[in-house]
Amino acid sequence: MKNGLSAISIPMLDEEMGRQVKGHVDSLTVPQGSLGRLEEWIIELAKMTGEAFPDISKPGVIVFAADHGITEEGVSAYPKEVTEQMAHNFLNDGAAINVLSRAIDAYLDIVDIGIDADIKAPGLTSRKVRNGTRNFYKEEAMTKEEVNQVLDIGYDRAEKMIARGVNCLILGEMGIGNTTSSTAIISIISGKSVESLVGQGTGLKSEGILHKRRIIEEAISLRNPNPDDPINILMNIGGFEIAGMAGAMLAAANNRIPILVDGFITTTAAVLANLISGRAADYMFVGHRSAEPGHRAAIELLGKEPILDLGMRIGEGTGAALSYPILKAATLVIKEMATFESAGVSNK
């Protein structure tokens, strides 16, 4: 990434390894196909990692936090100060993602990539670009230089996590106003109406949702981002944490590390990462389907089927962390389960 986006060369999936593992899965002591989607995930992991027995035993979670200038337009039920307050909650080990990271024995990195406050606290990775994006209802959210800087930061944080031995990456976010940015991005890329995508976000009521929809529609019209240019989209209507997650996903894919994608905001970052480098989505699983209506459209753009559907809309990487044990269980099935031959069981 340090040499620019053109330097990214994500490897192709190992299709031959996938075929070999498919043969092994078919020999396990269950009727063929009876493991359902577990079989698909095992084979996909083999293709991603190039390993006959994929290992994702050490997950890493990176939460990027940043503020959004668009909150000036009253698009959130919460004030922007909540981003800073939740960052302290992460650092004090009190948030949902802290609990779930412990539950799956994951490394956790909290990154200030653009919070509109100066936080100095143990455990915080400070890589602030500026104090929040600009209000994209009035001007571009960020400059092209800032977009590239944030992508680089995300890429770098993922590479540092991978260097610690992480072999499955989970991305999370915190940023009041980020469902507004994500809705605008997915509307632009998918061509779907804002009306069909806009949701409650942090808990808006019907009048607030209508106001949010109007602001997004007018902002898209004013900024007119290029739907085929992910950098232009991020410049016009993006968020620092969204771009940071996209950069981290590119690093993971470049290193053949499976990515567990979380909810609406994270999936929006995944869609952008895949626009930047077309093979990025090959290394992704969607951990869950959130209750945000825009998430369904974002998942469709990735061509994925979520592992879980629990009606969640927390963010932070929580849904992906919850899905991790299921994906890990799939790797244990292929590694530890007997074949018909080894068990002396008659096959059909």
Coordinates of C-alpha atoms in Angstrom, one line a residue:
M1 CA 0.0 0.0 0.0
K2 CA 2.9 2.3 0.7
N3 CA 3.5 2.4 -3.1
G4 CA -0.1 3.3 -3.8
L5 CA -3.2 1.4 -4.7
S6 CA -1.7 0.2 -8.0
A7 CA 0.8 -1.9 -5.9
I8 CA -1.9 -4.1 -4.5
S9 CA -1.9 -7.5 -6.2
I10 CA -4.3 -9.8 -4.3
P11 CA -3.5 -13.5 -5.1
M12 CA -6.0 -15.7 -6.8
L13 CA -7.8 -18.3 -4.8
D14 CA -6.1 -21.8 -4.8
E15 CA -8.8 -23.7 -6.8
E16 CA -6.7 -26.9 -6.8
M17 CA -6.5 -26.9 -3.0
G18 CA -10.3 -26.4 -3.0
R19 CA -10.8 -29.5 -5.2
Q20 CA -8.5 -31.6 -3.0
V21 CA -10.3 -30.5 0.2
K22 CA -13.7 -31.2 -1.5
G23 CA -12.5 -34.7 -2.1
H24 CA -11.5 -35.1 1.6
V25 CA -14.8 -33.6 2.8
D26 CA -16.7 -36.1 0.6
S27 CA -14.8 -38.9 2.4
L28 CA -15.8 -37.9 5.9
T29 CA -18.1 -40.2 7.9
V30 CA -21.3 -38.4 7.1
P31 CA -23.6 -38.6 4.0
Q32 CA -22.2 -36.3 1.3
G33 CA -23.7 -32.8 1.6
S34 CA -25.1 -33.4 5.1
L35 CA -22.7 -30.8 6.7
G36 CA -24.5 -28.2 4.7
R37 CA -22.9 -24.8 4.6
L38 CA -20.0 -26.0 6.8
E39 CA -18.7 -27.9 3.7
E40 CA -18.8 -24.7 1.6
W41 CA -16.9 -22.7 4.3
I42 CA -14.2 -25.4 4.7
I43 CA -13.6 -25.4 1.0
E44 CA -13.6 -21.6 0.7
L45 CA -11.1 -21.4 3.6
A46 CA -8.8 -23.9 1.8
K47 CA -8.9 -21.8 -1.3
M48 CA -8.2 -18.7 0.6
T49 CA -5.3 -20.0 2.7
G50 CA -3.9 -22.6 0.2
E51 CA -3.9 -25.1 3.1
A52 CA -5.6 -28.5 3.3
F53 CA -6.3 -28.0 6.9
P54 CA -7.0 -24.2 7.3
D55 CA -6.2 -22.7 10.7
I56 CA -8.0 -19.7 11.9
S57 CA -7.3 -20.3 15.6
K58 CA -6.0 -16.8 16.3
P59 CA -8.5 -14.0 15.4
G60 CA -7.7 -10.3 15.6
V61 CA -10.2 -7.5 15.9
I62 CA -9.5 -3.9 14.8
V63 CA -12.0 -1.3 15.7
F64 CA -11.6 2.0 13.8
A65 CA -13.3 5.1 15.4
A66 CA -14.0 8.4 13.7
D67 CA -16.5 11.2 13.6
H68 CA -18.6 12.5 10.7
G69 CA -19.2 16.1 9.8
I70 CA -22.7 15.1 8.4
T71 CA -23.9 14.9 12.0
E72 CA -24.3 18.7 11.9
E73 CA -27.4 18.0 9.9
G74 CA -29.2 16.1 12.7
V75 CA -29.1 12.7 11.0
S76 CA -28.4 10.7 14.2
A77 CA -30.4 10.1 17.4
Y78 CA -27.1 10.5 19.4
P79 CA -24.7 13.5 19.5
K80 CA -21.3 13.1 18.0
E81 CA -19.7 13.2 21.4
V82 CA -20.8 9.5 21.8
T83 CA -18.0 8.5 19.5
E84 CA -15.4 9.8 22.0
Q85 CA -17.4 8.4 24.9
M86 CA -17.6 4.9 23.3
A87 CA -13.9 5.0 22.6
H88 CA -13.3 5.4 26.3
N89 CA -15.7 2.6 26.9
F90 CA -13.7 0.3 24.6
L91 CA -10.5 1.3 26.4
N92 CA -12.1 0.6 29.8
D93 CA -13.1 -2.9 28.5
G94 CA -16.8 -2.1 28.8
A95 CA -18.2 -2.5 25.3
A96 CA -19.9 -5.4 23.6
I97 CA -16.8 -6.0 21.3
N98 CA -14.6 -6.2 24.4
V99 CA -16.7 -9.0 25.8
L100 CA -16.9 -10.9 22.5
S101 CA -13.2 -10.5 21.8
R102 CA -12.4 -12.1 25.1
A103 CA -14.9 -14.8 24.4
I104 CA -13.0 -15.8 21.2
D105 CA -9.6 -15.1 22.6
A106 CA -8.9 -12.4 20.0
Y107 CA -6.3 -9.6 19.9
L108 CA -8.2 -6.2 20.0
D109 CA -6.8 -3.0 18.6
I110 CA -8.8 0.3 19.1
V111 CA -7.7 2.9 16.5
D112 CA -8.5 6.6 16.6
I113 CA -8.5 7.4 12.9
G114 CA -10.5 10.6 13.2
I115 CA -12.4 11.2 16.5
D116 CA -13.3 14.8 17.0
A117 CA -11.5 15.0 20.3
D118 CA -8.0 14.5 21.6
I119 CA -7.9 11.2 23.5
K120 CA -4.7 10.1 25.3
A121 CA -5.3 6.8 27.0
P122 CA -3.4 3.5 27.5
G123 CA -4.4 1.0 24.9
L124 CA -5.5 3.5 22.2
T125 CA -3.7 3.4 18.8
S126 CA -3.7 7.1 17.7
R127 CA -3.6 7.5 13.9
K128 CA -5.9 10.5 13.6
V129 CA -6.0 12.1 10.2
R130 CA -8.1 15.0 11.3
N131 CA -10.9 15.7 13.8
G132 CA -13.7 14.0 11.8
T133 CA -14.7 14.2 8.1
R134 CA -16.2 17.4 6.7
N135 CA -19.9 17.8 6.4
F136 CA -20.6 16.2 3.0
Y137 CA -23.9 18.0 2.8
K138 CA -21.9 21.2 2.3
E139 CA -18.5 20.0 0.9
E140 CA -16.4 16.9 0.1
A141 CA -16.0 14.7 3.2
M142 CA -12.2 14.4 2.6
T143 CA -9.5 15.2 0.2
K144 CA -8.0 12.6 -2.1
E145 CA -4.8 12.8 -0.1
E146 CA -6.7 12.0 3.1
V147 CA -8.5 9.1 1.4
N148 CA -5.1 7.5 0.5
Q149 CA -3.7 8.3 3.9
V150 CA -6.6 6.5 5.7
L151 CA -6.4 3.5 3.4
D152 CA -2.7 3.3 4.2
I153 CA -3.4 3.5 7.9
G154 CA -5.9 0.7 7.7
Y155 CA -3.5 -1.4 5.6
D156 CA -0.7 -0.8 8.1
R157 CA -2.8 -1.7 11.2
A158 CA -3.9 -5.0 9.6
E159 CA -0.3 -5.9 8.6
K160 CA 0.8 -5.2 12.2
M161 CA -2.0 -7.5 13.5
I162 CA -1.1 -10.2 11.0
A163 CA 2.5 -9.9 12.2
R164 CA 1.3 -10.9 15.7
G165 CA 0.2 -14.2 14.3
V166 CA -3.4 -13.4 13.5
N167 CA -4.9 -15.7 10.9
C168 CA -8.5 -14.4 10.8
L169 CA -9.3 -10.7 10.7
I170 CA -12.5 -9.1 12.1
L171 CA -13.1 -5.4 11.5
G172 CA -15.3 -3.1 13.6
E173 CA -16.2 0.6 13.7
M174 CA -17.5 3.4 15.9
G175 CA -18.7 6.6 14.5
I176 CA -21.9 8.6 15.0
G177 CA -23.2 9.4 11.6
N178 CA -21.7 6.4 9.8
T179 CA -25.0 4.8 8.7
T180 CA -25.7 8.0 6.9
S181 CA -22.4 7.8 5.0
S182 CA -22.9 4.1 4.4
T183 CA -26.4 4.5 3.1
A184 CA -25.2 7.2 0.6
I185 CA -22.3 5.0 -0.5
I186 CA -24.4 1.8 -1.1
S187 CA -27.1 3.9 -2.9
I188 CA -24.5 5.3 -5.3
I189 CA -22.9 1.9 -6.0
S190 CA -26.0 -0.2 -6.1
G191 CA -28.3 2.3 -7.9
K192 CA -31.0 1.6 -5.2
S193 CA -33.0 4.4 -3.8
V194 CA -32.0 6.0 -0.5
E195 CA -35.6 5.4 0.6
S196 CA -35.2 1.6 0.3
L197 CA -31.9 1.7 2.2
V198 CA -32.2 4.2 5.0
G199 CA -32.8 2.8 8.5
Q200 CA -32.9 3.7 12.1
G201 CA -29.2 3.9 12.6
T202 CA -28.7 4.7 16.3
G203 CA -32.5 4.6 16.9
L204 CA -34.2 7.3 14.9
K205 CA -38.0 7.5 14.9
S206 CA -40.1 7.9 11.7
E207 CA -39.7 11.7 11.4
G208 CA -35.9 11.4 12.0
I209 CA -35.7 8.7 9.3
L210 CA -37.5 10.9 6.8
H211 CA -35.1 13.8 7.6
K212 CA -32.1 11.5 7.3
R213 CA -33.4 10.3 3.9
R214 CA -33.8 13.9 2.6
I215 CA -30.3 14.9 3.7
I216 CA -28.7 11.9 2.1
E217 CA -30.6 12.4 -1.2
E218 CA -29.7 16.0 -1.4
A219 CA -26.1 15.4 -0.4
I220 CA -25.8 12.8 -3.2
S221 CA -27.2 15.2 -5.7
L222 CA -24.8 18.0 -4.5
R223 CA -21.7 15.8 -4.4
N224 CA -22.5 13.6 -7.4
P225 CA -19.8 10.9 -6.7
N226 CA -18.7 8.6 -9.5
P227 CA -20.2 5.1 -8.8
D228 CA -17.3 3.4 -10.5
D229 CA -14.5 5.2 -8.6
P230 CA -14.2 4.1 -4.9
I231 CA -11.6 6.9 -4.2
N232 CA -14.0 9.5 -5.5
I233 CA -16.9 8.0 -3.5
L234 CA -14.8 8.2 -0.3
M235 CA -13.8 11.7 -1.0
N236 CA -17.3 12.9 -1.5
I237 CA -19.4 11.0 1.0
G238 CA -17.1 8.6 2.9
G239 CA -15.9 8.2 6.5
F240 CA -12.4 7.8 7.9
E241 CA -13.3 4.6 9.7
I242 CA -15.0 3.2 6.6
A243 CA -11.8 3.8 4.5
G244 CA -9.6 2.5 7.3
M245 CA -11.5 -0.8 7.3
A246 CA -11.3 -1.0 3.5
G247 CA -7.5 -0.6 3.7
A248 CA -7.3 -3.3 6.4
M249 CA -9.3 -5.7 4.3
L250 CA -7.0 -5.2 1.3
A251 CA -4.0 -6.1 3.5
A252 CA -5.7 -9.2 4.8
A253 CA -6.6 -10.4 1.3
N254 CA -3.1 -9.6 0.1
N255 CA -1.8 -11.9 2.8
R256 CA -4.4 -14.7 2.2
I257 CA -5.9 -14.0 5.6
P258 CA -9.7 -14.7 5.8
I259 CA -11.8 -11.7 6.7
L260 CA -15.0 -11.9 8.8
V261 CA -17.1 -8.9 7.7
D262 CA -19.5 -7.4 10.3
G263 CA -22.7 -5.4 9.7
F264 CA -23.8 -2.5 7.5
I265 CA -20.8 -0.2 7.9
T266 CA -18.2 -2.9 7.7
T267 CA -19.9 -4.4 4.6
T268 CA -19.9 -1.0 3.0
A269 CA -16.1 -0.9 3.6
A270 CA -15.9 -4.4 2.1
V271 CA -17.8 -3.3 -1.0
L272 CA -15.4 -0.4 -1.5
A273 CA -12.3 -2.6 -0.9
N274 CA -13.6 -4.9 -3.6
L275 CA -14.0 -2.0 -6.0
I276 CA -10.4 -1.0 -5.3
S277 CA -9.1 -4.5 -5.9
G278 CA -11.5 -7.0 -7.5
R279 CA -10.3 -10.1 -5.7
A280 CA -10.7 -8.7 -2.2
A281 CA -14.2 -10.2 -1.7
D282 CA -12.7 -13.7 -2.4
Y283 CA -11.2 -13.6 1.0
M284 CA -14.4 -12.5 2.9
F285 CA -17.1 -14.1 4.8
V286 CA -20.1 -12.0 6.0
G287 CA -20.5 -12.8 9.6
H288 CA -24.1 -11.8 10.0
R289 CA -27.1 -10.0 8.5
S290 CA -27.9 -6.9 10.5
A291 CA -31.3 -5.3 10.9
E292 CA -30.3 -2.2 8.9
P293 CA -32.1 -2.4 5.5
G294 CA -29.1 -1.1 3.6
H295 CA -27.1 -4.1 4.8
R296 CA -29.0 -6.5 2.5
A297 CA -28.1 -4.4 -0.5
A298 CA -24.5 -4.2 0.6
I299 CA -24.4 -8.0 1.0
E300 CA -25.9 -8.5 -2.4
L301 CA -23.1 -6.4 -3.9
L302 CA -20.5 -8.8 -2.4
G303 CA -22.5 -11.8 -3.5
K304 CA -22.3 -13.5 -0.1
E305 CA -24.6 -15.3 2.2
P306 CA -24.3 -14.4 5.9
I307 CA -23.4 -16.9 8.5
L308 CA -25.8 -15.6 11.1
D309 CA -29.0 -13.6 11.1
L310 CA -29.8 -12.4 14.7
G311 CA -31.5 -9.1 14.1
M312 CA -28.5 -7.2 15.5
R313 CA -27.4 -3.7 14.6
I314 CA -24.7 -2.9 17.1
G315 CA -21.6 -2.6 14.9
E316 CA -18.2 -2.6 16.5
G317 CA -17.5 -6.0 14.9
T318 CA -19.8 -7.8 17.2
G319 CA -21.8 -9.9 14.7
A320 CA -18.6 -11.1 13.0
A321 CA -17.1 -12.0 16.4
L322 CA -20.2 -14.1 17.2
S323 CA -19.9 -15.9 13.9
Y324 CA -16.2 -16.7 14.4
P325 CA -16.7 -19.9 16.5
I326 CA -18.9 -21.4 13.8
L327 CA -16.2 -20.8 11.2
K328 CA -13.6 -22.2 13.5
A329 CA -15.7 -25.3 14.1
A330 CA -15.8 -25.9 10.4
T331 CA -12.0 -26.0 10.4
L332 CA -12.0 -28.6 13.2
V333 CA -14.4 -30.8 11.4
I334 CA -12.1 -31.3 8.5
K335 CA -9.0 -31.6 10.7
E336 CA -10.4 -34.0 13.4
M337 CA -13.2 -36.0 11.8
A338 CA -12.6 -39.5 10.6
T339 CA -13.0 -40.6 7.0
F340 CA -15.0 -43.7 6.0
E341 CA -11.7 -45.5 5.3
S342 CA -9.9 -44.5 8.5
A343 CA -12.9 -45.4 10.7
G344 CA -13.6 -48.7 8.9
V345 CA -17.1 -47.5 8.1
S346 CA -18.8 -48.8 4.9
N347 CA -19.5 -46.1 2.4
K348 CA -22.5 -46.2 0.1

